[in-house]
PDB file of C-alpha atoms in Angstrom:
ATOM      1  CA  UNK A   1     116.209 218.009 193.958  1.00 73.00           C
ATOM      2  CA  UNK A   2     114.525 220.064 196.390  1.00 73.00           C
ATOM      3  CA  UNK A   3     116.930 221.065 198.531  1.00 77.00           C
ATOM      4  CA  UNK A   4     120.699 221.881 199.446  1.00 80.00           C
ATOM      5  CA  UNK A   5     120.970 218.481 201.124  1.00 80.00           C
ATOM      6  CA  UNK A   6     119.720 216.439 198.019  1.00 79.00           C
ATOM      7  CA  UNK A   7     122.055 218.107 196.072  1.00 79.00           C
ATOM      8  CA  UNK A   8     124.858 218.007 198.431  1.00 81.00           C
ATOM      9  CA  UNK A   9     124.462 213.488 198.303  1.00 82.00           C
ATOM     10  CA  UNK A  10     124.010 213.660 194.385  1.00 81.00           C
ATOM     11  CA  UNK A  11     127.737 215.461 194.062  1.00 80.00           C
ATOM     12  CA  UNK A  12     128.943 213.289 196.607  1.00 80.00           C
ATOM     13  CA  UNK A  13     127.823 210.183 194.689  1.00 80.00           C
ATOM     14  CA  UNK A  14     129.168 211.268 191.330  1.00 77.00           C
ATOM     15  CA  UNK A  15     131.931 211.538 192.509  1.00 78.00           C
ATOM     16  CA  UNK A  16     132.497 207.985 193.715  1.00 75.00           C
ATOM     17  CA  UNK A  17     132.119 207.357 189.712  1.00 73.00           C
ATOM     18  CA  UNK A  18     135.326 209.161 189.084  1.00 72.00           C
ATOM     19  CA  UNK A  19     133.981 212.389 187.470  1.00 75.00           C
ATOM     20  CA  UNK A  20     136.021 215.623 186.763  1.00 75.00           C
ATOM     21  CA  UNK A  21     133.078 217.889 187.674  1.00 76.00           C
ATOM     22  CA  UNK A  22     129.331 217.883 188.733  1.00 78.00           C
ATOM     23  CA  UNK A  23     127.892 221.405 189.323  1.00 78.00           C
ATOM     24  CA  UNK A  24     123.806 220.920 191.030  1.00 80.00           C
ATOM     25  CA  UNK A  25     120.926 223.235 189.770  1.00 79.00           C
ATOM     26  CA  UNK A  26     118.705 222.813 192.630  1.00 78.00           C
ATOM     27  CA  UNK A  27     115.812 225.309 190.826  1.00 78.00           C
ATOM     28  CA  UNK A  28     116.015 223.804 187.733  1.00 76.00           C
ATOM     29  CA  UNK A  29     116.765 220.006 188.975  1.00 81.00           C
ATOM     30  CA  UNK A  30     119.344 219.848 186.878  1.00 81.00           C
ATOM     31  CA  UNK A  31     122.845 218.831 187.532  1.00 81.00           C
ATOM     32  CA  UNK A  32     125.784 218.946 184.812  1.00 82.00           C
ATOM     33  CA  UNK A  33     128.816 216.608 184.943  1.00 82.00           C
ATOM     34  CA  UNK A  34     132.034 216.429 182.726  1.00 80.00           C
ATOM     35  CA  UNK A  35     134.732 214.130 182.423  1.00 79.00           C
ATOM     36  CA  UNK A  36     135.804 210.742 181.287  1.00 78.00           C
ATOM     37  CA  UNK A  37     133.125 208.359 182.514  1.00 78.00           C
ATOM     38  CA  UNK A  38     130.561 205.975 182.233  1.00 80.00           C
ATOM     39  CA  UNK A  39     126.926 207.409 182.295  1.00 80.00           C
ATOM     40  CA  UNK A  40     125.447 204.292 182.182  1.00 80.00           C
ATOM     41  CA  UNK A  41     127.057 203.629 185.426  1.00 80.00           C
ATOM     42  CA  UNK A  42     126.577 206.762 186.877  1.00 81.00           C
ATOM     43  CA  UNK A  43     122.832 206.516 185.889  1.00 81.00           C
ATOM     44  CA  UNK A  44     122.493 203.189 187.693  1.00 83.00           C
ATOM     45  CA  UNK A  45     124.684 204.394 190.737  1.00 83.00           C
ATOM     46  CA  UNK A  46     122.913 207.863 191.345  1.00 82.00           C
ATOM     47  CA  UNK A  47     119.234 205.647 190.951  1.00 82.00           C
ATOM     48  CA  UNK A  48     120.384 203.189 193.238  1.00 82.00           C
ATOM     49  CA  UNK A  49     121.874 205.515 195.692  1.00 79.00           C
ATOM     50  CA  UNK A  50     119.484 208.614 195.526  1.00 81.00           C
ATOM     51  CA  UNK A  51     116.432 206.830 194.848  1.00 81.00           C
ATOM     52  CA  UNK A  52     115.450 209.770 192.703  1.00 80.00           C
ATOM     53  CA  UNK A  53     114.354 209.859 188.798  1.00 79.00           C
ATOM     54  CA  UNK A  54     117.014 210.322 186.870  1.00 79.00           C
ATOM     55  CA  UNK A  55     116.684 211.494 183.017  1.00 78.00           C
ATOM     56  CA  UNK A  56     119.737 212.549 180.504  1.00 77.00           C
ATOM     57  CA  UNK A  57     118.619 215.849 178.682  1.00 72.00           C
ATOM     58  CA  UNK A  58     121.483 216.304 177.143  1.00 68.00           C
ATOM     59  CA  UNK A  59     124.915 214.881 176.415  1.00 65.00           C
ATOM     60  CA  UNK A  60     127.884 216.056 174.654  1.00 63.00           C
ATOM     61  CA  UNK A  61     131.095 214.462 173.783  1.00 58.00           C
ATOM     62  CA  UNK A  62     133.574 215.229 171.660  1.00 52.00           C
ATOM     63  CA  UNK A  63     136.776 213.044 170.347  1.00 46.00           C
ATOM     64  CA  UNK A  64     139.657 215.064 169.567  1.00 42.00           C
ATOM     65  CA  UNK A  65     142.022 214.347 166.651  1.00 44.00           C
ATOM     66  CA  UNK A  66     145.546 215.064 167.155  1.00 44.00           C
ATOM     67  CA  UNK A  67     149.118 213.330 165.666  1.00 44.00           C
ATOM     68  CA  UNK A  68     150.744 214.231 168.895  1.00 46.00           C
ATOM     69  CA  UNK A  69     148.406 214.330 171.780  1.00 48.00           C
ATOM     70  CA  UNK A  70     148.870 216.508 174.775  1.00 48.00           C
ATOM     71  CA  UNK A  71     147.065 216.252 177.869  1.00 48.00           C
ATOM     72  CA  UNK A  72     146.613 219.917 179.033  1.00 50.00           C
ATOM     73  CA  UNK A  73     144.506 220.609 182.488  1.00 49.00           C
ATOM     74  CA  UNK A  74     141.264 222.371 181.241  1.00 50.00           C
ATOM     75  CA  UNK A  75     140.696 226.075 182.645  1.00 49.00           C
ATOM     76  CA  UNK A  76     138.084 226.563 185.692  1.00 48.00           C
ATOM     77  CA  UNK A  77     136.414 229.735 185.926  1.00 47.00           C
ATOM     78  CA  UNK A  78     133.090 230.748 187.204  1.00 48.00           C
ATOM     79  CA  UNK A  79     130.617 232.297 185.593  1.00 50.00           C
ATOM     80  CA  UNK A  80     128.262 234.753 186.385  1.00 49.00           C
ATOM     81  CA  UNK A  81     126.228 232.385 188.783  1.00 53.00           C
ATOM     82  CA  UNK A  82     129.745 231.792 190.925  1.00 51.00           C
ATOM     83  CA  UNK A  83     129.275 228.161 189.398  1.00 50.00           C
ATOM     84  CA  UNK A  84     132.308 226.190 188.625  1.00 48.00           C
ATOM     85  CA  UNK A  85     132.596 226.432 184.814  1.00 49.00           C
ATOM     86  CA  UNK A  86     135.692 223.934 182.917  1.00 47.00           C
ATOM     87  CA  UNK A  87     136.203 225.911 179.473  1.00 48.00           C
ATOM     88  CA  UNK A  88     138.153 223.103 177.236  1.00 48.00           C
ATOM     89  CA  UNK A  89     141.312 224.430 175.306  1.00 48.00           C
ATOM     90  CA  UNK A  90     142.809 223.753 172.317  1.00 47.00           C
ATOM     91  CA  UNK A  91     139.871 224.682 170.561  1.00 45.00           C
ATOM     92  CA  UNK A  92     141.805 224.994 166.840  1.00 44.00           C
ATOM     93  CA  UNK A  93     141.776 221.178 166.958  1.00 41.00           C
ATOM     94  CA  UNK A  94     139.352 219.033 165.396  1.00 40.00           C
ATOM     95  CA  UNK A  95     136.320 217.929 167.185  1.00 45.00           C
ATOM     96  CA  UNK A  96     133.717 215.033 166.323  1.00 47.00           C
ATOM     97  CA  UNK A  97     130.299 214.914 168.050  1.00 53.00           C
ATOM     98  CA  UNK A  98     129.001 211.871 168.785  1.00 70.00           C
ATOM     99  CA  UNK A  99     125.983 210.934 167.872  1.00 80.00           C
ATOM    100  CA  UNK A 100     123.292 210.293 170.270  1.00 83.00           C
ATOM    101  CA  UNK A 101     119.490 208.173 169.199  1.00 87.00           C
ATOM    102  CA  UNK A 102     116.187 207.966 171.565  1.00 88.00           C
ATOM    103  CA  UNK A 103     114.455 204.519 171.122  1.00 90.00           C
ATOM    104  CA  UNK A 104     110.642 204.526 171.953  1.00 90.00           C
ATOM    105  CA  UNK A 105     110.652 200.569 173.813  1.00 90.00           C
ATOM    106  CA  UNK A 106     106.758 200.080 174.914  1.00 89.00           C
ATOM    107  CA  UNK A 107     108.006 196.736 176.752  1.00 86.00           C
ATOM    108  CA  UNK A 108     110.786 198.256 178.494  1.00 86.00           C
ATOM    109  CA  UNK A 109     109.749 197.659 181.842  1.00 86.00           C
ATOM    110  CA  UNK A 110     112.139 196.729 184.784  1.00 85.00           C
ATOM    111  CA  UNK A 111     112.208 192.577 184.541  1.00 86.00           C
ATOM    112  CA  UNK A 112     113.078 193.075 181.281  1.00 86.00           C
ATOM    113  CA  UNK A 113     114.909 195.713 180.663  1.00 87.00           C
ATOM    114  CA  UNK A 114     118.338 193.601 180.848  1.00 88.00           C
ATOM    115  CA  UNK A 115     117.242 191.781 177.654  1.00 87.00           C
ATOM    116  CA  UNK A 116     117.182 195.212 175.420  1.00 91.00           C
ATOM    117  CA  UNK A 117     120.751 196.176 177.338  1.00 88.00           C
ATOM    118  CA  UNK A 118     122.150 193.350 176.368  1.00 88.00           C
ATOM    119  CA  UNK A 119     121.328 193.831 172.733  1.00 90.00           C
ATOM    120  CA  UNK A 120     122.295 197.732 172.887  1.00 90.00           C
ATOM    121  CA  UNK A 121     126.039 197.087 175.119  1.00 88.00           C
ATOM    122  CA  UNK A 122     127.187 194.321 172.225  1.00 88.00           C
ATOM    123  CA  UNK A 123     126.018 196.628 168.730  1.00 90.00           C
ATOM    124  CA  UNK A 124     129.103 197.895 167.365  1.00 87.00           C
ATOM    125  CA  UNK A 125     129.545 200.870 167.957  1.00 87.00           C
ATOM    126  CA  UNK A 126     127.791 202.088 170.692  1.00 87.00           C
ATOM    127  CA  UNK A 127     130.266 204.184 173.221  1.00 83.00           C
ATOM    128  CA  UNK A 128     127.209 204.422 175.990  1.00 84.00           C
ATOM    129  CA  UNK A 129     123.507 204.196 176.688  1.00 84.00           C
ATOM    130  CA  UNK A 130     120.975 205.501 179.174  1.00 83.00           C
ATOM    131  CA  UNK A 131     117.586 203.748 180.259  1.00 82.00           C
ATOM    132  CA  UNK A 132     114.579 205.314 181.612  1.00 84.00           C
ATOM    133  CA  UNK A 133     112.265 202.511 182.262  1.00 83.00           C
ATOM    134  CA  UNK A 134     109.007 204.830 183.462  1.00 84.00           C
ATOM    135  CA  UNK A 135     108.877 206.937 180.149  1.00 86.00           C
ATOM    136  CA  UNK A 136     109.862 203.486 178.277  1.00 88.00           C
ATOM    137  CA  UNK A 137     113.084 205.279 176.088  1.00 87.00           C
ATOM    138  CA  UNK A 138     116.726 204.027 175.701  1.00 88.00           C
ATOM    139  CA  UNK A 139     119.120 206.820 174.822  1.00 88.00           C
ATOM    140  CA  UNK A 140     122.127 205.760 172.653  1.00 88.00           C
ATOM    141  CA  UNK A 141     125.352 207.410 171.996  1.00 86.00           C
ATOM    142  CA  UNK A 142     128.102 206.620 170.290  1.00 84.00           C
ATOM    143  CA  UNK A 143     129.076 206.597 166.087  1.00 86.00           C
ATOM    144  CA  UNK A 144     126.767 202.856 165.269  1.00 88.00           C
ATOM    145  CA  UNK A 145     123.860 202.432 162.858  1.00 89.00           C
ATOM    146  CA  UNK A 146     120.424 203.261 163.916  1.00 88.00           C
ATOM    147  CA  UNK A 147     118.998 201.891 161.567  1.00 91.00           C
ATOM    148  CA  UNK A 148     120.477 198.322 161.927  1.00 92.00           C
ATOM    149  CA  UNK A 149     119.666 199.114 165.928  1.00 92.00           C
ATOM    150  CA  UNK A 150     116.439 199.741 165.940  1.00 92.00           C
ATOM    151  CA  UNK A 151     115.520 196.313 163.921  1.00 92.00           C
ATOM    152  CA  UNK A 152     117.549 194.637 166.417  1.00 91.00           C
ATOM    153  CA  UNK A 153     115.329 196.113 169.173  1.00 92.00           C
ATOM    154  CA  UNK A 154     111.713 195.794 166.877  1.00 92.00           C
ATOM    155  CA  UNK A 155     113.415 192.108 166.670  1.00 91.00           C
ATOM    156  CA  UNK A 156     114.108 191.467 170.177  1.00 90.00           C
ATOM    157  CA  UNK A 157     110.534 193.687 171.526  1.00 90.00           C
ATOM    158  CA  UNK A 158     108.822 190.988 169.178  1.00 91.00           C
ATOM    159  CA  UNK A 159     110.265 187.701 170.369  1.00 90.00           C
ATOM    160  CA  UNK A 160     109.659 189.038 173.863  1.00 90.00           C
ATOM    161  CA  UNK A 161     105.926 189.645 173.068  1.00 89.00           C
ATOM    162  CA  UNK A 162     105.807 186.219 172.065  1.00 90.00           C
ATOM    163  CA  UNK A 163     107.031 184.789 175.350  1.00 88.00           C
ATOM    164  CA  UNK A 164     104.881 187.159 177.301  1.00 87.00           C
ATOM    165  CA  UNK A 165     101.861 186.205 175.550  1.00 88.00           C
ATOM    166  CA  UNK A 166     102.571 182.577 175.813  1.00 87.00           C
ATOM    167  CA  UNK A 167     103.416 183.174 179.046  1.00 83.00           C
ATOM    168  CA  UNK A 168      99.713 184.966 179.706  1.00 82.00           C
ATOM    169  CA  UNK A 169      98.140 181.682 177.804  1.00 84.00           C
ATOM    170  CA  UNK A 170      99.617 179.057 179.904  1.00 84.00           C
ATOM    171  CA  UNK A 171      98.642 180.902 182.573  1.00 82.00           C
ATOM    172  CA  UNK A 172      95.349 180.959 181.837  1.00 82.00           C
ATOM    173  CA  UNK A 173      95.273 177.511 181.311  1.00 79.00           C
ATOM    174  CA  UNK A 174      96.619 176.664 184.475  1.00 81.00           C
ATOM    175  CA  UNK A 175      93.547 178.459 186.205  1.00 81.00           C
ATOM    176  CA  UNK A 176      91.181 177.333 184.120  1.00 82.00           C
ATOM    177  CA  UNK A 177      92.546 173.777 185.677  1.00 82.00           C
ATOM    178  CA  UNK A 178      92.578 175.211 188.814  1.00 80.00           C
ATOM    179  CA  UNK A 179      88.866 176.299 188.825  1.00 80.00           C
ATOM    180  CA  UNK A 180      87.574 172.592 186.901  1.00 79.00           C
ATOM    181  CA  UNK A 181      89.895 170.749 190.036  1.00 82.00           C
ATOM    182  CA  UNK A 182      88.011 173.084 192.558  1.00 81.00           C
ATOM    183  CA  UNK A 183      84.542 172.350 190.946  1.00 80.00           C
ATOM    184  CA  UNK A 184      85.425 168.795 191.308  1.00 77.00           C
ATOM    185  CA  UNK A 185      86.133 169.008 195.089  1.00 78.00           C
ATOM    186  CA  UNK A 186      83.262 170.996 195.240  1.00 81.00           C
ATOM    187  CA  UNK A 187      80.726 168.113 193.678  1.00 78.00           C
ATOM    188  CA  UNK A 188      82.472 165.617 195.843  1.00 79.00           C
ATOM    189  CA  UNK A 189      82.373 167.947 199.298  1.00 82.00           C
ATOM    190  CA  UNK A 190      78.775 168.262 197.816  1.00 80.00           C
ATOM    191  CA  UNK A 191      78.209 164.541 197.300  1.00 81.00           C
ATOM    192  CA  UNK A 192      79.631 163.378 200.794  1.00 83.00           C
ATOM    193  CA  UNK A 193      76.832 165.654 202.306  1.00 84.00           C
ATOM    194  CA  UNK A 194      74.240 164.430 200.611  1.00 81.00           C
ATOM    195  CA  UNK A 195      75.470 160.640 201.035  1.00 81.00           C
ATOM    196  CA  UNK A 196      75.603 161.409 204.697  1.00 80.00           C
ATOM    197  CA  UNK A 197      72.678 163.354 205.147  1.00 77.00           C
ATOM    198  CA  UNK A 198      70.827 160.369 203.169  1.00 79.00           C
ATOM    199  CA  UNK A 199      72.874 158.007 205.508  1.00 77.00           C
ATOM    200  CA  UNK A 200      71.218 159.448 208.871  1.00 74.00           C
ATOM    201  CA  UNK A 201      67.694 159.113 207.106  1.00 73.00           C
ATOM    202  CA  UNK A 202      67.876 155.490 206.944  1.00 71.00           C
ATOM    203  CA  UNK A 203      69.713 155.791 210.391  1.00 71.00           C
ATOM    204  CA  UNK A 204      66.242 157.658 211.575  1.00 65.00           C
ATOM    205  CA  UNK A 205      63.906 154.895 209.657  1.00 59.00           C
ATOM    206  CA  UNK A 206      65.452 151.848 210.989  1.00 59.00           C
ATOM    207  CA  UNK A 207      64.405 153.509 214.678  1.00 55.00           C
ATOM    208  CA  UNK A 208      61.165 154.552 214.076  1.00 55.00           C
ATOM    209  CA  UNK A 209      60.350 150.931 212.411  1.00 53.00           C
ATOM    210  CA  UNK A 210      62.034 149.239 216.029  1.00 52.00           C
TER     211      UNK A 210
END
């Protein structure tokens, strides 16, 4: 974000995604949002609608554990930058942190990044997920194993790299076809010439002789 106005359309669109909050950092190009959403849709929606890079630096959520429930509005104050601060109560209850995984994906490029989202939105586990096809990383969050995950991922980069390379190979073979078929029509374009050229020789003879 560079200026106001930037900021200004990124709020705007968050909100359309049903957030509680979204405070803009225009300095720092930062932007914080809270409440009960989907940031893999609000990733795709604020890309899509922005046209800007978008990267998660950070993200927090926390599950809280109670036999009787109460939904209590959360306290807005503002802190010492006049920014719109929500300070959570009932902090005596129990809270679990989620836990959130970067994946390095060196094929995660935009025609195929649905394959690796398709594997990451079915693992057990996984609450939500964040891709950021120009650095190649997936960011995972939720309570799953990583471990399991990431073979999954080595699994599915690997039979990808297959189809790519065969892929590349048939390719290759289809213009090395190209170029023989070309040569061909080449020798016969070059053949025709000659056949007429030798053609208006005997043309030439036949006068001189009359």
């Amino acid at each position: 974000m560079n200026f106001e106005d930037c900021a200004k359309k990124i709020r705007k669109v968050a909100c359309q995604v049903d957030v509680k909050s979204c405070i803009t950092y225009v300095d720092d190009e930062k932007v914080i949002i809270s409440g009960e959403f989907n940031l893999h849709k609000l990733l795709k929606t604020l890309k899509k609608k922005t046209g800007k890079k978008i990267e998660v630096v950070m993200k927090t959520e926390k599950l809280v554990e109670d036999d009787e429930p109460e939904t209590e509005t959360p306290e807005v104050v503002q802190n010492q930058d006049n920014k719109d601060e929500i300070v959570p109560q009932n902090d005596d209850k129990l809270e679990t942190s989620m836990m959130e995984v970067e994946f390095d994906i060196p094929l995660l490029y935009e025609e195929y990044e649905k394959y690796f989202e398709k594997v990451i939105s079915k693992f057990e586990g996984v609450e939500t997920y964040g891709t950021d096809v120009e650095n190649k990383k997936i960011v995972v969050i939720g309570n799953f194993d990583k471990d399991r995950l990431l073979k999954k991922l080595d699994k599915k980069s690997a039979r990808l790299n297959r189809k790519i390379q065969q892929a590349e190979k048939e390719a290759e073979e289809h213009k090395i076809i190209e170029e023989f078929c070309e040569n061909l029509d080449k020798e016969a374009e070059e053949r025709k010439i000659m056949a007429e050229f030798c053609e208006e020789i005997d043309n030439g003879r036949s006068i001189y002789l009359t």
